[in-house]
Amino acid sequence: MILLILGVGLGLSSVSPWARNGVSAATFGASTIVWLTVTQLLASAMGGYLAGRLRTKWTEVHTNEVYFRDTAHGFLSWALASLATAVLLTSVIGSIVGGGVQAGATIASGATGATKMVLGNLEGSTEGGTTGYFVDSLFRRDAAVDASLSSSVAVTMEVGRIFASAGRSEALPPEDLRYVGQVVALRTGLSQPEAEKRVAAVYAKAQAKAREAEIAARESADQARKASAYSALWLFISLLVGAFVASLAATYGGRLRDA
């Protein structure tokens, strides 16, 4: 526990909240792995050595049996220490294991969340929710003959719902493109073809932005999954190293005790 606390302090002192300052993520991860391994080596060696050195001297016991008992004492000292540490650090180990599971779920839901973020979540932030688009289509008027639509806030929200309803479509439906083009033409003074061209271009930009956000979300989730897997594997390796060192140190301490 003392070595882990020291490692946390050293790690936090090397990280900077400012961009391009402090150690890189790769360096930080590698140093964390090294420190965990060193912690296991030092702590397990000390525990195993004390378990072997402080035992009662066995008389009339075969040398092989003495060696086996020393090894078992060292292994048990490591096992008890690992169990106590696991109880104290349950939340940390759980976050490592749970991080991989959560990363997998994030990959599945990242596309939907990213798309909604890019589109401003207009579908959920306006009245009507998912059915709002279809309700709007029931009462839709021809913008070309209704000049009041050019300054209506409700129409602006309706256009947002049209974009949100289109979702991942490559292009807006023709009837939606024509209607939004009429509204844009009234507000900007563009001709109908030019307005429709602008609407199509803006929608294409929104879709491209959504795809970029989706890719970024997937990459971030995949990196989190890999980091969780690597953390679990290196933790497993460091524990195995600790078990071996504790057993070996116990035999060394036992030999010194019997000498």
Tab-separated table of C-alpha atoms in Angstrom:
chain	number	residue	atom	x	y	z
A	1	MET	CA	0.000	0.000	0.000
A	2	ILE	CA	2.856	2.377	0.810
A	3	LEU	CA	4.522	1.726	-2.533
A	4	LEU	CA	1.232	2.147	-4.404
A	5	ILE	CA	0.599	5.469	-2.679
A	6	LEU	CA	4.137	6.566	-3.562
A	7	GLY	CA	3.536	5.546	-7.169
A	8	VAL	CA	0.314	7.548	-7.314
A	9	GLY	CA	2.144	10.595	-5.973
A	10	LEU	CA	4.967	10.249	-8.493
A	11	GLY	CA	2.477	9.720	-11.306
A	12	LEU	CA	0.392	12.772	-10.455
A	13	SER	CA	3.521	14.908	-10.196
A	14	SER	CA	4.475	13.953	-13.757
A	15	VAL	CA	1.080	14.787	-15.292
A	16	SER	CA	0.258	18.324	-16.346
A	17	PRO	CA	-3.227	19.719	-17.047
A	18	TRP	CA	-1.762	21.848	-19.832
A	19	ALA	CA	-1.478	20.623	-23.384
A	20	ARG	CA	1.992	19.524	-24.577
A	21	ASN	CA	3.313	19.584	-20.992
A	22	GLY	CA	4.205	16.654	-18.772
A	23	VAL	CA	4.767	13.079	-19.854
A	24	SER	CA	2.912	11.503	-22.750
A	25	ALA	CA	0.142	8.950	-22.314
A	26	ALA	CA	2.395	6.142	-23.580
A	27	THR	CA	5.166	7.068	-21.143
A	28	PHE	CA	2.702	7.332	-18.286
A	29	GLY	CA	1.224	3.924	-19.085
A	30	ALA	CA	4.635	2.258	-19.384
A	31	SER	CA	5.852	3.807	-16.129
A	32	THR	CA	2.693	2.616	-14.381
A	33	ILE	CA	3.306	-0.956	-15.540
A	34	VAL	CA	6.945	-0.806	-14.416
A	35	TRP	CA	5.995	0.602	-11.031
A	36	LEU	CA	3.341	-2.066	-10.437
A	37	THR	CA	5.910	-4.759	-11.238
A	38	VAL	CA	8.546	-3.167	-8.987
A	39	THR	CA	5.960	-2.903	-6.208
A	40	GLN	CA	5.182	-6.603	-6.489
A	41	LEU	CA	8.883	-7.496	-6.525
A	42	LEU	CA	9.800	-5.469	-3.446
A	43	ALA	CA	6.727	-6.216	-1.355
A	44	SER	CA	6.597	-9.927	-2.225
A	45	ALA	CA	10.337	-10.370	-1.694
A	46	MET	CA	10.131	-8.770	1.737
A	47	GLY	CA	7.082	-10.779	2.773
A	48	GLY	CA	8.517	-14.058	1.523
A	49	TYR	CA	11.899	-13.442	3.119
A	50	LEU	CA	10.367	-12.673	6.509
A	51	ALA	CA	8.094	-15.725	6.293
A	52	GLY	CA	11.101	-17.968	5.677
A	53	ARG	CA	13.554	-16.279	8.021
A	54	LEU	CA	11.257	-16.078	11.063
A	55	ARG	CA	9.964	-19.649	10.951
A	56	THR	CA	10.877	-22.210	13.557
A	57	LYS	CA	13.838	-24.369	12.604
A	58	TRP	CA	12.701	-27.807	11.519
A	59	THR	CA	14.768	-30.670	12.832
A	60	GLU	CA	14.698	-34.213	11.542
A	61	VAL	CA	12.998	-33.063	8.353
A	62	HIS	CA	14.282	-34.025	4.933
A	63	THR	CA	15.950	-31.244	2.951
A	64	ASN	CA	13.412	-31.473	0.140
A	65	GLU	CA	10.574	-31.162	2.643
A	66	VAL	CA	12.214	-28.085	4.164
A	67	TYR	CA	12.536	-26.527	0.720
A	68	PHE	CA	8.877	-27.298	-0.057
A	69	ARG	CA	7.646	-25.852	3.255
A	70	ASP	CA	9.692	-22.670	2.795
A	71	THR	CA	8.265	-22.264	-0.699
A	72	ALA	CA	4.743	-22.805	0.621
A	73	HIS	CA	5.272	-20.232	3.394
A	74	GLY	CA	6.431	-17.652	0.866
A	75	PHE	CA	3.541	-18.409	-1.468
A	76	LEU	CA	1.002	-18.140	1.372
A	77	SER	CA	2.461	-14.810	2.479
A	78	TRP	CA	1.996	-13.504	-1.081
A	79	ALA	CA	-1.530	-14.969	-1.276
A	80	LEU	CA	-2.662	-13.352	1.979
A	81	ALA	CA	-1.142	-10.005	1.008
A	82	SER	CA	-2.783	-10.161	-2.437
A	83	LEU	CA	-6.136	-11.018	-0.872
A	84	ALA	CA	-5.900	-8.100	1.568
A	85	THR	CA	-4.889	-5.750	-1.235
A	86	ALA	CA	-7.752	-6.974	-3.433
A	87	VAL	CA	-10.226	-6.254	-0.632
A	88	LEU	CA	-8.845	-2.745	-0.151
A	89	LEU	CA	-8.613	-2.016	-3.880
A	90	THR	CA	-11.827	-3.652	-5.051
A	91	SER	CA	-13.044	-0.446	-6.655
A	92	VAL	CA	-9.801	-0.043	-8.620
A	93	ILE	CA	-9.771	-3.620	-9.929
A	94	GLY	CA	-13.482	-3.387	-10.691
A	95	SER	CA	-12.939	-0.242	-12.715
A	96	ILE	CA	-10.212	-1.974	-14.762
A	97	VAL	CA	-12.415	-4.960	-15.559
A	98	GLY	CA	-15.573	-2.906	-15.977
A	99	GLY	CA	-13.799	-0.452	-18.244
A	100	GLY	CA	-13.494	-3.053	-20.998
A	101	VAL	CA	-17.162	-4.012	-20.768
A	102	GLN	CA	-18.239	-0.399	-20.784
A	103	ALA	CA	-15.962	0.322	-23.742
A	104	GLY	CA	-17.693	-2.401	-25.739
A	105	ALA	CA	-21.080	-0.899	-24.982
A	106	THR	CA	-19.767	2.536	-25.893
A	107	ILE	CA	-18.676	1.265	-29.311
A	108	ALA	CA	-22.216	0.051	-29.972
A	109	SER	CA	-23.889	3.258	-28.831
A	110	GLY	CA	-21.221	5.744	-29.890
A	111	ALA	CA	-22.597	6.249	-33.394
A	112	THR	CA	-26.065	7.179	-32.197
A	113	GLY	CA	-24.788	9.505	-29.509
A	114	ALA	CA	-22.338	11.207	-31.834
A	115	THR	CA	-24.961	11.791	-34.509
A	116	LYS	CA	-27.377	13.322	-32.011
A	117	MET	CA	-24.622	15.532	-30.644
A	118	VAL	CA	-23.714	16.860	-34.088
A	119	LEU	CA	-27.321	17.510	-35.050
A	120	GLY	CA	-27.849	19.319	-31.774
A	121	ASN	CA	-30.266	16.630	-30.584
A	122	LEU	CA	-33.013	18.691	-32.164
A	123	GLU	CA	-35.404	15.809	-32.282
A	124	GLY	CA	-35.322	15.335	-28.528
A	125	SER	CA	-35.078	18.998	-27.581
A	126	THR	CA	-38.223	20.095	-29.385
A	127	GLU	CA	-41.814	19.238	-28.641
A	128	GLY	CA	-43.143	16.081	-30.210
A	129	GLY	CA	-40.016	13.940	-29.953
A	130	THR	CA	-39.756	11.241	-32.594
A	131	THR	CA	-43.307	11.796	-33.856
A	132	GLY	CA	-42.808	15.549	-34.150
A	133	TYR	CA	-41.615	15.280	-37.732
A	134	PHE	CA	-44.696	13.355	-38.835
A	135	VAL	CA	-47.032	15.716	-36.992
A	136	ASP	CA	-45.336	18.662	-38.705
A	137	SER	CA	-45.896	17.041	-42.099
A	138	LEU	CA	-49.654	16.918	-41.427
A	139	PHE	CA	-49.886	20.703	-41.045
A	140	ARG	CA	-47.131	21.738	-43.431
A	141	ARG	CA	-48.005	24.732	-45.615
A	142	ASP	CA	-46.458	25.870	-48.851
A	143	ALA	CA	-43.778	28.351	-47.821
A	144	ALA	CA	-43.862	29.936	-51.260
A	145	VAL	CA	-47.381	31.327	-50.610
A	146	ASP	CA	-47.096	31.936	-46.860
A	147	ALA	CA	-44.622	34.738	-46.160
A	148	SER	CA	-45.180	34.445	-42.391
A	149	LEU	CA	-43.078	31.281	-42.388
A	150	SER	CA	-39.951	33.243	-43.212
A	151	SER	CA	-39.699	34.646	-39.676
A	152	SER	CA	-41.366	31.873	-37.648
A	153	VAL	CA	-39.319	30.325	-34.848
A	154	ALA	CA	-41.527	27.252	-35.038
A	155	VAL	CA	-40.478	26.718	-38.654
A	156	THR	CA	-36.829	26.887	-37.629
A	157	MET	CA	-37.476	24.171	-35.065
A	158	GLU	CA	-39.385	22.215	-37.671
A	159	VAL	CA	-36.403	22.327	-40.017
A	160	GLY	CA	-34.292	20.991	-37.183
A	161	ARG	CA	-36.698	18.097	-36.745
A	162	ILE	CA	-36.553	17.418	-40.489
A	163	PHE	CA	-32.751	17.164	-40.337
A	164	ALA	CA	-32.928	14.961	-37.236
A	165	SER	CA	-35.575	12.694	-38.750
A	166	ALA	CA	-33.453	12.114	-41.844
A	167	GLY	CA	-30.891	10.491	-39.558
A	168	ARG	CA	-28.161	8.714	-41.503
A	169	SER	CA	-29.732	9.174	-44.928
A	170	GLU	CA	-27.342	10.308	-47.624
A	171	ALA	CA	-29.780	13.002	-48.803
A	172	LEU	CA	-33.005	14.612	-47.666
A	173	PRO	CA	-36.247	13.257	-49.141
A	174	PRO	CA	-37.331	15.334	-52.190
A	175	GLU	CA	-40.434	16.739	-50.471
A	176	ASP	CA	-38.395	17.811	-47.416
A	177	LEU	CA	-35.693	19.327	-49.604
A	178	ARG	CA	-38.277	21.324	-51.527
A	179	TYR	CA	-39.994	22.596	-48.355
A	180	VAL	CA	-36.780	23.585	-46.563
A	181	GLY	CA	-35.563	25.200	-49.767
A	182	GLN	CA	-38.719	27.350	-49.864
A	183	VAL	CA	-38.121	28.524	-46.291
A	184	VAL	CA	-34.476	29.306	-47.018
A	185	ALA	CA	-35.429	31.134	-50.212
A	186	LEU	CA	-37.880	33.357	-48.310
A	187	ARG	CA	-35.321	34.239	-45.643
A	188	THR	CA	-32.276	34.713	-47.857
A	189	GLY	CA	-33.732	35.957	-51.142
A	190	LEU	CA	-32.167	33.095	-53.076
A	191	SER	CA	-33.972	31.391	-55.889
A	192	GLN	CA	-35.597	28.040	-55.223
A	193	PRO	CA	-32.885	25.983	-56.979
A	194	GLU	CA	-30.103	27.897	-55.226
A	195	ALA	CA	-31.821	27.511	-51.863
A	196	GLU	CA	-32.260	23.774	-52.364
A	197	LYS	CA	-28.610	23.508	-53.351
A	198	ARG	CA	-27.616	25.310	-50.137
A	199	VAL	CA	-29.849	23.045	-48.051
A	200	ALA	CA	-28.333	19.946	-49.622
A	201	ALA	CA	-24.796	21.256	-49.012
A	202	VAL	CA	-25.478	22.107	-45.355
A	203	TYR	CA	-27.104	18.729	-44.770
A	204	ALA	CA	-24.118	16.994	-46.364
A	205	LYS	CA	-21.779	18.907	-44.037
A	206	ALA	CA	-23.870	17.865	-41.026
A	207	GLN	CA	-23.732	14.239	-42.136
A	208	ALA	CA	-19.972	14.417	-42.640
A	209	LYS	CA	-19.562	15.929	-39.182
A	210	ALA	CA	-21.728	13.184	-37.714
A	211	ARG	CA	-19.618	10.516	-39.394
A	212	GLU	CA	-16.434	12.106	-38.069
A	213	ALA	CA	-17.883	12.185	-34.564
A	214	GLU	CA	-18.924	8.552	-34.905
A	215	ILE	CA	-15.440	7.502	-35.994
A	216	ALA	CA	-13.881	9.466	-33.133
A	217	ALA	CA	-16.270	7.854	-30.638
A	218	ARG	CA	-15.466	4.383	-31.944
A	219	GLU	CA	-11.714	5.025	-31.807
A	220	SER	CA	-11.925	6.382	-28.263
A	221	ALA	CA	-14.000	3.414	-27.126
A	222	ASP	CA	-11.606	0.977	-28.805
A	223	GLN	CA	-8.619	2.630	-27.135
A	224	ALA	CA	-10.365	2.401	-23.756
A	225	ARG	CA	-11.085	-1.288	-24.382
A	226	LYS	CA	-7.458	-1.993	-25.305
A	227	ALA	CA	-6.176	-0.038	-22.303
A	228	SER	CA	-8.451	-2.034	-20.009
A	229	ALA	CA	-7.271	-5.327	-21.527
A	230	TYR	CA	-3.593	-4.363	-21.263
A	231	SER	CA	-4.058	-3.244	-17.649
A	232	ALA	CA	-5.658	-6.557	-16.695
A	233	LEU	CA	-2.939	-8.591	-18.471
A	234	TRP	CA	-0.052	-6.682	-16.896
A	235	LEU	CA	-1.714	-6.863	-13.487
A	236	PHE	CA	-1.931	-10.645	-13.944
A	237	ILE	CA	1.747	-10.830	-14.960
A	238	SER	CA	2.889	-8.686	-12.029
A	239	LEU	CA	0.954	-10.884	-9.606
A	240	LEU	CA	2.595	-14.013	-11.025
A	241	VAL	CA	5.996	-12.358	-10.658
A	242	GLY	CA	5.156	-11.507	-7.058
A	243	ALA	CA	4.177	-15.110	-6.279
A	244	PHE	CA	7.433	-16.429	-7.728
A	245	VAL	CA	9.613	-13.873	-5.939
A	246	ALA	CA	7.853	-14.422	-2.590
A	247	SER	CA	8.362	-18.174	-2.831
A	248	LEU	CA	12.023	-17.787	-3.826
A	249	ALA	CA	12.730	-15.237	-1.091
A	250	ALA	CA	11.172	-17.533	1.509
A	251	THR	CA	13.560	-20.350	0.601
A	252	TYR	CA	16.480	-17.924	0.845
A	253	GLY	CA	15.343	-16.691	4.250
A	254	GLY	CA	14.848	-20.252	5.448
A	255	ARG	CA	18.377	-21.240	4.441
A	256	LEU	CA	19.808	-18.269	6.316
A	257	ARG	CA	17.722	-19.241	9.361
A	258	ASP	CA	19.056	-22.792	9.300
A	259	ALA	CA	22.633	-21.756	8.641
